[in-house]
Short mmCIF file of C-alpha atoms in Angstrom, two decimals:
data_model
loop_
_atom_site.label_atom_id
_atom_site.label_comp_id
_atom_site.label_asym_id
_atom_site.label_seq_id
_atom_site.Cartn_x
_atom_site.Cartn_y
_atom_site.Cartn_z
CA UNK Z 1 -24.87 -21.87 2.99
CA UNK Z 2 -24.39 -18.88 0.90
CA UNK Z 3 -26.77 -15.76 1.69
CA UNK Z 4 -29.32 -15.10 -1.60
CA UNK Z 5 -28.12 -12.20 -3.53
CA UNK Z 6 -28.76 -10.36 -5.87
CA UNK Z 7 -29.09 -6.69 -7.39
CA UNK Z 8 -30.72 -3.65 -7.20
CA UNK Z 9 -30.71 -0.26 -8.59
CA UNK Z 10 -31.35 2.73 -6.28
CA UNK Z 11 -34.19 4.47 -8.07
CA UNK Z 12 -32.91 8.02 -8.95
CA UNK Z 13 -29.89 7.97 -7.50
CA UNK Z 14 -27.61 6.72 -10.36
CA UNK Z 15 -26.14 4.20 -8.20
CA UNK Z 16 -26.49 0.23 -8.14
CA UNK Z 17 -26.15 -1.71 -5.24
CA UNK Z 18 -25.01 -5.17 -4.97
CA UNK Z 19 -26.51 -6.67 -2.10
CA UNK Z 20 -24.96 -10.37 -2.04
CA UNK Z 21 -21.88 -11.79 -2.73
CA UNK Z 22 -18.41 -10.72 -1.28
CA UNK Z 23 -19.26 -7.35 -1.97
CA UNK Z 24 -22.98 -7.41 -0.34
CA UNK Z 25 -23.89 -3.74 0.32
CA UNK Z 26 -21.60 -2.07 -1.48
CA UNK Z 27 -23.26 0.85 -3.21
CA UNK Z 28 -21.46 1.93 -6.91
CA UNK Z 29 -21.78 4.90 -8.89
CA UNK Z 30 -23.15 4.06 -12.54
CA UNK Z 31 -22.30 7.27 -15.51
CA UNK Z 32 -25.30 9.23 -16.41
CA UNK Z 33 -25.80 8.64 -20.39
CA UNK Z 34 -29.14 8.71 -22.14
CA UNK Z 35 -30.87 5.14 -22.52
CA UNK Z 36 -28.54 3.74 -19.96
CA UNK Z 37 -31.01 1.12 -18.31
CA UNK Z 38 -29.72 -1.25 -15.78
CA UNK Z 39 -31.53 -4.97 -16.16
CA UNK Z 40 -35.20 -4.22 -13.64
CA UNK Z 41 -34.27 -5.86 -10.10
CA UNK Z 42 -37.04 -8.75 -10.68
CA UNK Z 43 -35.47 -9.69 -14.08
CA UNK Z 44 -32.43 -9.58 -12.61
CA UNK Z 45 -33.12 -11.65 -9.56
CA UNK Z 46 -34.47 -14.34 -11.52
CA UNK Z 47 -31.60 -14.36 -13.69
CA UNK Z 48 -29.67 -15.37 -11.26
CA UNK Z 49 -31.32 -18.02 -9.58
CA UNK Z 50 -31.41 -19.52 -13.68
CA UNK Z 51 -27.67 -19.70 -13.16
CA UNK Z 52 -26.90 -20.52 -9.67
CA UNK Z 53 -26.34 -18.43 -6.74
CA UNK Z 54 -22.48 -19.63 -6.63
CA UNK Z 55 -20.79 -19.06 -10.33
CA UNK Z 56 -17.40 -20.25 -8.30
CA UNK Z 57 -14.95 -21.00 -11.29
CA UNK Z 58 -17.09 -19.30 -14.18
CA UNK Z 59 -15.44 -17.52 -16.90
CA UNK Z 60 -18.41 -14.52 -17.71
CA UNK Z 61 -18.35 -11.49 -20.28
CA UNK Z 62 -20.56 -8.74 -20.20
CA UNK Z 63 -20.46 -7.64 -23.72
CA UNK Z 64 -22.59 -3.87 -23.60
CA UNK Z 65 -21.75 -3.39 -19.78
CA UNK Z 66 -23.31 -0.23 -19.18
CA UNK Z 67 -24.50 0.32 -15.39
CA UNK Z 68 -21.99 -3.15 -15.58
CA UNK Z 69 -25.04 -4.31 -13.18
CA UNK Z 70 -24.65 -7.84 -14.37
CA UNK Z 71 -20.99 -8.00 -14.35
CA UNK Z 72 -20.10 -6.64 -10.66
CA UNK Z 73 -22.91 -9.08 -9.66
CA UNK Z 74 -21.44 -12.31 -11.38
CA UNK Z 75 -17.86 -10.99 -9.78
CA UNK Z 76 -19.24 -10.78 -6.47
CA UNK Z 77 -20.72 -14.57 -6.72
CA UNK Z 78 -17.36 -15.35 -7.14
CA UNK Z 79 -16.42 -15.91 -10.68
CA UNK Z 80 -13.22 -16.46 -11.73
CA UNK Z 81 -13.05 -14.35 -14.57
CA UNK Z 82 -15.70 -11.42 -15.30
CA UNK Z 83 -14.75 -9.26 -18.30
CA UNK Z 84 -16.95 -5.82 -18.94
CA UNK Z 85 -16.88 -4.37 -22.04
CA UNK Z 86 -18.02 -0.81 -22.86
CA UNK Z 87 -17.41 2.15 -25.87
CA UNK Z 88 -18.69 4.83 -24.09
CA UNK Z 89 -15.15 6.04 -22.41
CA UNK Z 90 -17.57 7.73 -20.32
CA UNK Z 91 -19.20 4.91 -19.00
CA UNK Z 92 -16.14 2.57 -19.22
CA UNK Z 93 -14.01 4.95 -16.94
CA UNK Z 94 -16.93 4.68 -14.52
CA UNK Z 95 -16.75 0.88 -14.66
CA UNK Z 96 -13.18 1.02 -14.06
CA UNK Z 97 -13.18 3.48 -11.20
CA UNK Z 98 -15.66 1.36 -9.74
CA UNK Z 99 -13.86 -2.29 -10.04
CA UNK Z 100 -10.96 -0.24 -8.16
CA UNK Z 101 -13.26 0.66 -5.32
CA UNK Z 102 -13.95 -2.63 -4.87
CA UNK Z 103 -9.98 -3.96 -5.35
CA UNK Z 104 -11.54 -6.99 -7.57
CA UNK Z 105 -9.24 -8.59 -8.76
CA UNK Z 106 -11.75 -11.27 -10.94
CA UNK Z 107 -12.86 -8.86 -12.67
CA UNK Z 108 -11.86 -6.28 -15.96
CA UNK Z 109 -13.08 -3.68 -17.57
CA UNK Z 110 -12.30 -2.87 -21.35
CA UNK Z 111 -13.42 -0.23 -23.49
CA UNK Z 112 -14.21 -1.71 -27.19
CA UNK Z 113 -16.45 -3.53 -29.17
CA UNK Z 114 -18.93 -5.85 -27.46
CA UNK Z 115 -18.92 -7.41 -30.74
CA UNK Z 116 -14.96 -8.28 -31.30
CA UNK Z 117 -14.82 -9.15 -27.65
CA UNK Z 118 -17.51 -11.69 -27.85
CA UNK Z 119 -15.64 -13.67 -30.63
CA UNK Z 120 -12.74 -13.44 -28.56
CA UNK Z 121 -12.22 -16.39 -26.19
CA UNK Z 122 -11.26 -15.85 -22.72
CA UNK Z 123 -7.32 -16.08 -21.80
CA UNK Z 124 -8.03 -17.48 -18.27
CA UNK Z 125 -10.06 -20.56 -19.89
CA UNK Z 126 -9.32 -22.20 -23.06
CA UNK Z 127 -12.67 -23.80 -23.07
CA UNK Z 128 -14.38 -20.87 -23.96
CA UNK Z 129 -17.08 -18.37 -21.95
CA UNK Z 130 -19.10 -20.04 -19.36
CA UNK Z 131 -21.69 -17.11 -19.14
CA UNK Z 132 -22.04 -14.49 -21.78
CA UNK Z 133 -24.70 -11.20 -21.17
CA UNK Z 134 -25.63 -10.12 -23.88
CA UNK Z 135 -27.92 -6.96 -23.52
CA UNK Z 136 -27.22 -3.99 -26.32
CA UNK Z 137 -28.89 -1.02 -26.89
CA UNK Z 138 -32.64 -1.63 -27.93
CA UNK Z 139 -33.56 -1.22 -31.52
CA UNK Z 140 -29.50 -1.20 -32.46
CA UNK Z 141 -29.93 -4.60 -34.48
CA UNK Z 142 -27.13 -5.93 -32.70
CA UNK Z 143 -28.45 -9.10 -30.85
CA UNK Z 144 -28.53 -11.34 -33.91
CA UNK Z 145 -24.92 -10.30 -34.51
CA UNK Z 146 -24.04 -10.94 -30.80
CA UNK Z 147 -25.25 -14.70 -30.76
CA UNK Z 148 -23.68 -15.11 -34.07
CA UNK Z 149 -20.49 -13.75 -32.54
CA UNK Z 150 -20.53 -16.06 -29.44
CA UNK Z 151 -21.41 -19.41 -30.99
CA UNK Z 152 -17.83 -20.16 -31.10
CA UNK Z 153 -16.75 -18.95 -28.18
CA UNK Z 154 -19.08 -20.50 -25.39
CA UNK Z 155 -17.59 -23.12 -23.77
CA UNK Z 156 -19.62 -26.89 -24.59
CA UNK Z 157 -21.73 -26.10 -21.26
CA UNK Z 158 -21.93 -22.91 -21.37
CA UNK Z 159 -24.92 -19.98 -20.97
CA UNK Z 160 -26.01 -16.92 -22.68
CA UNK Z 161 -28.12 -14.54 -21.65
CA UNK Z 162 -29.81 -12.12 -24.25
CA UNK Z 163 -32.02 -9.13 -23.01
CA UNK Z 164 -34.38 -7.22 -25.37
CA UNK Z 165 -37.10 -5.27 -26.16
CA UNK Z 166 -39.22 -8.62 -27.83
CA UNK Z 167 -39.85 -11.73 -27.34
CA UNK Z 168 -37.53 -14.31 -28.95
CA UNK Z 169 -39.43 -17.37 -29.81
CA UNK Z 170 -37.95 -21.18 -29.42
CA UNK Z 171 -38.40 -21.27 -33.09
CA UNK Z 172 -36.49 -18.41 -34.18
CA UNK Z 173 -33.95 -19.43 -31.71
CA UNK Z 174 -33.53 -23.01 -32.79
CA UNK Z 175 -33.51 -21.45 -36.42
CA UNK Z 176 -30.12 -19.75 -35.48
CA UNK Z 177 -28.92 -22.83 -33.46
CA UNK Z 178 -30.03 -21.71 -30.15
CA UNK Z 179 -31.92 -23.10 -27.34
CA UNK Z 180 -34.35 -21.08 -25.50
CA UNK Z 181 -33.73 -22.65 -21.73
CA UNK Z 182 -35.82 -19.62 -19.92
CA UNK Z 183 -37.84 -16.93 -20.47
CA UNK Z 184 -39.26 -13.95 -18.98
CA UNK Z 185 -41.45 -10.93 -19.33
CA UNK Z 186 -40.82 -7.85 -17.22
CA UNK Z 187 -42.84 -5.06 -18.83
CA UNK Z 188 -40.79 -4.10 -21.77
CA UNK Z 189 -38.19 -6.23 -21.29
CA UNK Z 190 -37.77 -9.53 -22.35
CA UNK Z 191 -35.10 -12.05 -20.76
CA UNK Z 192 -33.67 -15.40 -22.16
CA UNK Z 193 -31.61 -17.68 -21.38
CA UNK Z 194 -30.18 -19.86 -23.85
CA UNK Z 195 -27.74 -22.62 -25.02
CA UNK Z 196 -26.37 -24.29 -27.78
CA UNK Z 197 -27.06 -28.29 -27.19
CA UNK Z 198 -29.39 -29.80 -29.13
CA UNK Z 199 -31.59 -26.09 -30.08
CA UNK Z 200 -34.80 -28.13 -29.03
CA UNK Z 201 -37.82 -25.99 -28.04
CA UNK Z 202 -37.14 -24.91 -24.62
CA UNK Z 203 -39.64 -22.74 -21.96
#
């Protein structure tokens, strides 16, 4: 059995630790840049028991890495194929440096548009993204844009996870083709997950 991981941000330190996984413990640097959040440790907990501790065989994209919080800790359950993508060249050198620290070879970092990339299937499985984060700026308009973008991408079973700053209702979902499959409240943030079978009124 599989220890329970998960992650969680060192509070002033500019560091995230991932404290599961094959990398359990390991402490990385994340690039100081104004409005750089990294998903709150209880959101991001319960994220992860939504997908599964084990994401063994998963192709995932996070599409506005930042911290890259969600990526290293998909990569360290031991997905096949993670892909982080960042603009900043700040913040994607930081991503970088760290996925060489921790010799991963499951996982990439690429600086570009979380948009283009999340049209983009994945190389290593013609099926399409398993898991897609999708977590942009706040107020930056770009999460309507983003589901529109992966709608042909996810594979038939696949997840996607959208982080804001407001509630996304079933109904507004399911107007967009969408199925709302969880949802959370963690003080100002707001966490989904969603699909594409069916778009029926979900939790």
């Amino acid at each position: 059995m599989r220890p329970r991981t998960s992650l969680a941000v060192q509070q002033g330190t500019g560091k995230v630790r991932i404290i599961g996984g094959q990398w359990r413990r390991s402490l990385l640097p994340v690039a100081t840049k104004p409005g750089l959040r990294p998903t709150p440790d209880r959101v991001r907990e319960t994220l992860f028991n939504w997908l599964g501790q084990d994401l063994t065989g998963l192709s995932c994209i996070d599409a506005f890495a930042g911290s890259g919080a969600l990526g290293f800790e998909a990569a360290s359950r031991h997905a096949a194929h993670v892909l982080l993508v960042e603009q900043d060249a700040k913040v994607a050198a930081q991503l970088q440096a760290n996925a060489q620290r921790l010799r991963a070879q499951n996982l990439l970092v690429q600086r570009g548009d979380g948009l283009r990339a999340l049209a983009q299937r994945p190389a290593a499985a013609a099926g399409g993204w398993d898991v897609a984060f999708i977590d942009p700026p706040y107020a930056s308009a770009l999460e309507t844009q983003a589901l529109a973008a992966i709608r042909t991408t996810l594979a038939p079973h696949g997840q996607v996870y959208l982080e804001s700053s407001r509630e996304w209702t079933a109904p507004q979902l399911a107007s967009l083709g969408w199925r709302r499959l969880r949802y959370l409240r963690a003080g100002s943030v707001h966490a989904h997950l969603l699909d594409l079978r069916d778009s029926v009124t979900g939790t």
